[in-house]
Amino acid sequence: MASKKDTQFDPARTLGLLWRVGEKPSRTGLSVDSIVRAAIEIADAEGLDAVSMRRVADRLGVGAMSLYTHVPGRTDLTDLMTDSALGSLYSGIDEPTASTTGWQQGLRFVAERNWQLYRTHPWLLDAQGARAVLGPHTNDKYESELRVIDGIGLTDVEMDSVLTLVLTHVAGTARALARFNRVREESGMTDVQWWEATAPVLEQVMDRNKYPVSSRVGTAASESYDAASDPVHEYQFGVERILDGVAALVERAQPH
């Protein structure tokens, strides 16, 4: 999907695009924003792999080469899509703090909004790279989310680490849920049907005397979830345990 124009990655160029530095109006009505919107529509419907400069151009009814005047390549486009999608996360920088009371509620709010963002735009899970996309919406997001734990007794590095822990957990369980749903769709089997098909074989091959603990725990978990796993439960359980850990960290930092 990459073009020759996309082979030379230029982070400074991408940063300028993210902040719309020097953007000039087009006589055709084509703009960075219109290109990004079209790309997100494709990704929402078909996934990130379906996004190419040609597909976006076809959706906009223009020639593919005309896109490169505004967005030099697919790598830039992916970063632009990511930052744009984050713009819908909060109504403003103050929303997470204004809508909650206390840091625990604030972190739950942050976790839930990010969880829902991945449900709306699952392709974001494939777009995440090793380096942050330093666009305006990404910066707003970071500021918004840090504010809910500002002043509770954590150092600045601990604040960054706590937020990273929460967001990494949310992304991990959201990825598990997306994979879970994809397997259901591709197999054409419900979880109940899958268990009905596999249970007789498992009963034959699993020696409960050899695996007493895993047999007991696995049976209890599968009966509770009515499936092999439950990413929604894992997300909710994990958020609460993270909050427990942060509370202990805050308590330890208090003078006694």
Short mmCIF file of C-alpha atoms in Angstrom, two decimals, residues 85-243:
data_model
loop_
_atom_site.label_atom_id
_atom_site.label_comp_id
_atom_site.label_asym_id
_atom_site.label_seq_id
_atom_site.Cartn_x
_atom_site.Cartn_y
_atom_site.Cartn_z
CA ALA A 85 -10.06 10.43 15.99
CA LEU A 86 -8.85 11.55 19.42
CA GLY A 87 -10.66 14.84 18.89
CA SER A 88 -13.96 13.13 19.69
CA LEU A 89 -12.75 11.76 23.03
CA TYR A 90 -13.70 14.73 25.23
CA SER A 91 -15.80 17.84 24.70
CA GLY A 92 -12.94 19.92 26.09
CA ILE A 93 -9.74 19.68 28.10
CA ASP A 94 -11.64 20.13 31.38
CA GLU A 95 -14.29 17.46 30.80
CA PRO A 96 -12.65 14.56 32.71
CA THR A 97 -12.15 16.69 35.84
CA ALA A 98 -15.39 18.67 35.53
CA SER A 99 -17.51 15.52 35.07
CA THR A 100 -16.11 13.57 38.03
CA THR A 101 -15.38 13.87 41.71
CA GLY A 102 -12.02 12.58 42.96
CA TRP A 103 -9.18 10.92 41.11
CA GLN A 104 -10.72 7.43 41.21
CA GLN A 105 -13.82 8.58 39.35
CA GLY A 106 -11.59 10.59 37.06
CA LEU A 107 -9.48 7.60 36.06
CA ARG A 108 -12.59 5.46 35.58
CA PHE A 109 -13.98 8.18 33.31
CA VAL A 110 -10.74 8.29 31.32
CA ALA A 111 -10.65 4.49 31.02
CA GLU A 112 -14.26 4.26 29.89
CA ARG A 113 -13.91 6.99 27.25
CA ASN A 114 -10.82 5.33 25.80
CA TRP A 115 -12.55 1.93 25.89
CA GLN A 116 -15.51 3.35 23.95
CA LEU A 117 -13.15 5.11 21.52
CA TYR A 118 -11.64 1.75 20.58
CA ARG A 119 -15.13 0.30 20.15
CA THR A 120 -15.98 3.14 17.75
CA HIS A 121 -12.65 3.15 15.93
CA PRO A 122 -11.09 -0.33 16.40
CA TRP A 123 -8.50 0.44 13.71
CA LEU A 124 -6.78 2.71 16.25
CA LEU A 125 -5.44 -0.45 17.87
CA ASP A 126 -3.53 -1.18 14.66
CA ALA A 127 -2.43 2.42 14.16
CA GLN A 128 -0.55 2.78 17.45
CA GLY A 129 3.18 3.08 16.95
CA ALA A 130 6.19 3.23 19.23
CA ARG A 131 6.22 7.03 19.16
CA ALA A 132 3.35 9.30 20.14
CA VAL A 133 1.49 11.25 17.47
CA LEU A 134 2.18 14.78 18.71
CA GLY A 135 -0.84 16.47 17.19
CA PRO A 136 -3.20 18.98 18.81
CA HIS A 137 -5.84 16.43 19.84
CA THR A 138 -3.19 14.08 21.24
CA ASN A 139 -1.78 16.92 23.33
CA ASP A 140 -5.27 17.88 24.54
CA LYS A 141 -5.89 14.25 25.52
CA TYR A 142 -2.69 14.00 27.53
CA GLU A 143 -3.40 17.25 29.37
CA SER A 144 -7.03 16.28 30.07
CA GLU A 145 -6.15 12.88 31.47
CA LEU A 146 -3.22 14.01 33.60
CA ARG A 147 -5.38 16.62 35.31
CA VAL A 148 -7.51 13.98 37.03
CA ILE A 149 -4.48 12.79 39.03
CA ASP A 150 -2.74 16.12 39.46
CA GLY A 151 -2.18 17.11 43.08
CA ILE A 152 -3.02 13.75 44.68
CA GLY A 153 0.51 13.15 45.93
CA LEU A 154 2.21 11.52 42.95
CA THR A 155 5.43 12.72 41.39
CA ASP A 156 5.29 13.85 37.77
CA VAL A 157 6.93 10.63 36.62
CA GLU A 158 4.45 8.58 38.68
CA MET A 159 1.57 10.51 37.14
CA ASP A 160 2.79 9.67 33.64
CA SER A 161 3.33 6.03 34.65
CA VAL A 162 -0.13 5.69 36.20
CA LEU A 163 -1.82 7.13 33.13
CA THR A 164 0.25 4.88 30.86
CA LEU A 165 -0.71 1.86 32.96
CA VAL A 166 -4.42 2.64 32.68
CA LEU A 167 -4.31 3.33 28.95
CA THR A 168 -2.17 0.27 28.21
CA HIS A 169 -4.63 -1.92 30.09
CA VAL A 170 -7.57 -0.42 28.20
CA ALA A 171 -5.86 -0.90 24.83
CA GLY A 172 -4.91 -4.48 25.68
CA THR A 173 -8.40 -5.55 26.68
CA ALA A 174 -9.94 -3.63 23.77
CA ARG A 175 -7.61 -5.52 21.45
CA ALA A 176 -8.65 -8.80 23.08
CA LEU A 177 -12.33 -7.92 22.59
CA ALA A 178 -11.77 -7.03 18.94
CA ARG A 179 -9.96 -10.34 18.39
CA PHE A 180 -12.70 -12.17 20.31
CA ASN A 181 -15.42 -10.68 18.10
CA ARG A 182 -13.42 -11.36 14.94
CA VAL A 183 -13.03 -15.05 15.84
CA ARG A 184 -16.76 -15.32 16.48
CA GLU A 185 -17.54 -13.76 13.13
CA GLU A 186 -14.99 -15.76 11.14
CA SER A 187 -15.86 -19.10 12.76
CA GLY A 188 -19.60 -18.57 12.53
CA MET A 189 -19.94 -20.22 15.95
CA THR A 190 -21.31 -18.82 19.18
CA ASP A 191 -19.33 -19.42 22.37
CA VAL A 192 -21.89 -21.99 23.48
CA GLN A 193 -21.51 -23.88 20.21
CA TRP A 194 -17.71 -23.77 20.54
CA TRP A 195 -17.88 -25.24 24.05
CA GLU A 196 -20.32 -27.93 22.96
CA ALA A 197 -17.91 -28.95 20.19
CA THR A 198 -14.77 -28.96 22.33
CA ALA A 199 -16.03 -30.17 25.72
CA PRO A 200 -16.20 -33.91 24.85
CA VAL A 201 -12.61 -33.89 23.56
CA LEU A 202 -11.34 -31.91 26.56
CA GLU A 203 -12.94 -34.39 28.92
CA GLN A 204 -10.94 -37.16 27.25
CA VAL A 205 -7.55 -35.47 27.10
CA MET A 206 -7.51 -33.33 30.26
CA ASP A 207 -6.26 -35.23 33.31
CA ARG A 208 -7.80 -33.43 36.29
CA ASN A 209 -5.42 -35.20 38.65
CA LYS A 210 -2.46 -33.70 36.79
CA TYR A 211 -4.03 -30.24 36.47
CA PRO A 212 -6.22 -29.91 39.58
CA VAL A 213 -5.87 -26.15 40.04
CA SER A 214 -6.16 -25.10 36.40
CA SER A 215 -9.09 -27.49 35.87
CA ARG A 216 -10.94 -26.04 38.84
CA VAL A 217 -10.20 -22.41 38.02
CA GLY A 218 -10.72 -22.81 34.28
CA THR A 219 -14.09 -24.47 34.80
CA ALA A 220 -15.23 -21.78 37.24
CA ALA A 221 -14.12 -18.99 34.90
CA SER A 222 -15.66 -20.49 31.77
CA GLU A 223 -18.95 -21.10 33.56
CA SER A 224 -18.94 -17.53 34.83
CA TYR A 225 -18.16 -16.01 31.42
CA ASP A 226 -20.09 -18.62 29.42
CA ALA A 227 -17.04 -18.42 27.16
CA ALA A 228 -13.33 -19.11 27.17
CA SER A 229 -12.71 -15.54 28.29
CA ASP A 230 -14.50 -12.25 28.81
CA PRO A 231 -12.54 -9.16 27.72
CA VAL A 232 -15.20 -6.82 29.12
CA HIS A 233 -14.83 -8.40 32.57
CA GLU A 234 -11.05 -8.30 32.21
CA TYR A 235 -11.22 -4.59 31.36
CA GLN A 236 -13.46 -3.72 34.31
CA PHE A 237 -11.62 -5.95 36.79
CA GLY A 238 -8.26 -4.61 35.72
CA VAL A 239 -9.27 -0.95 36.03
CA GLU A 240 -10.42 -1.50 39.61
CA ARG A 241 -7.23 -3.34 40.56
CA ILE A 242 -5.15 -0.56 39.03
CA LEU A 243 -7.07 1.96 41.12
#
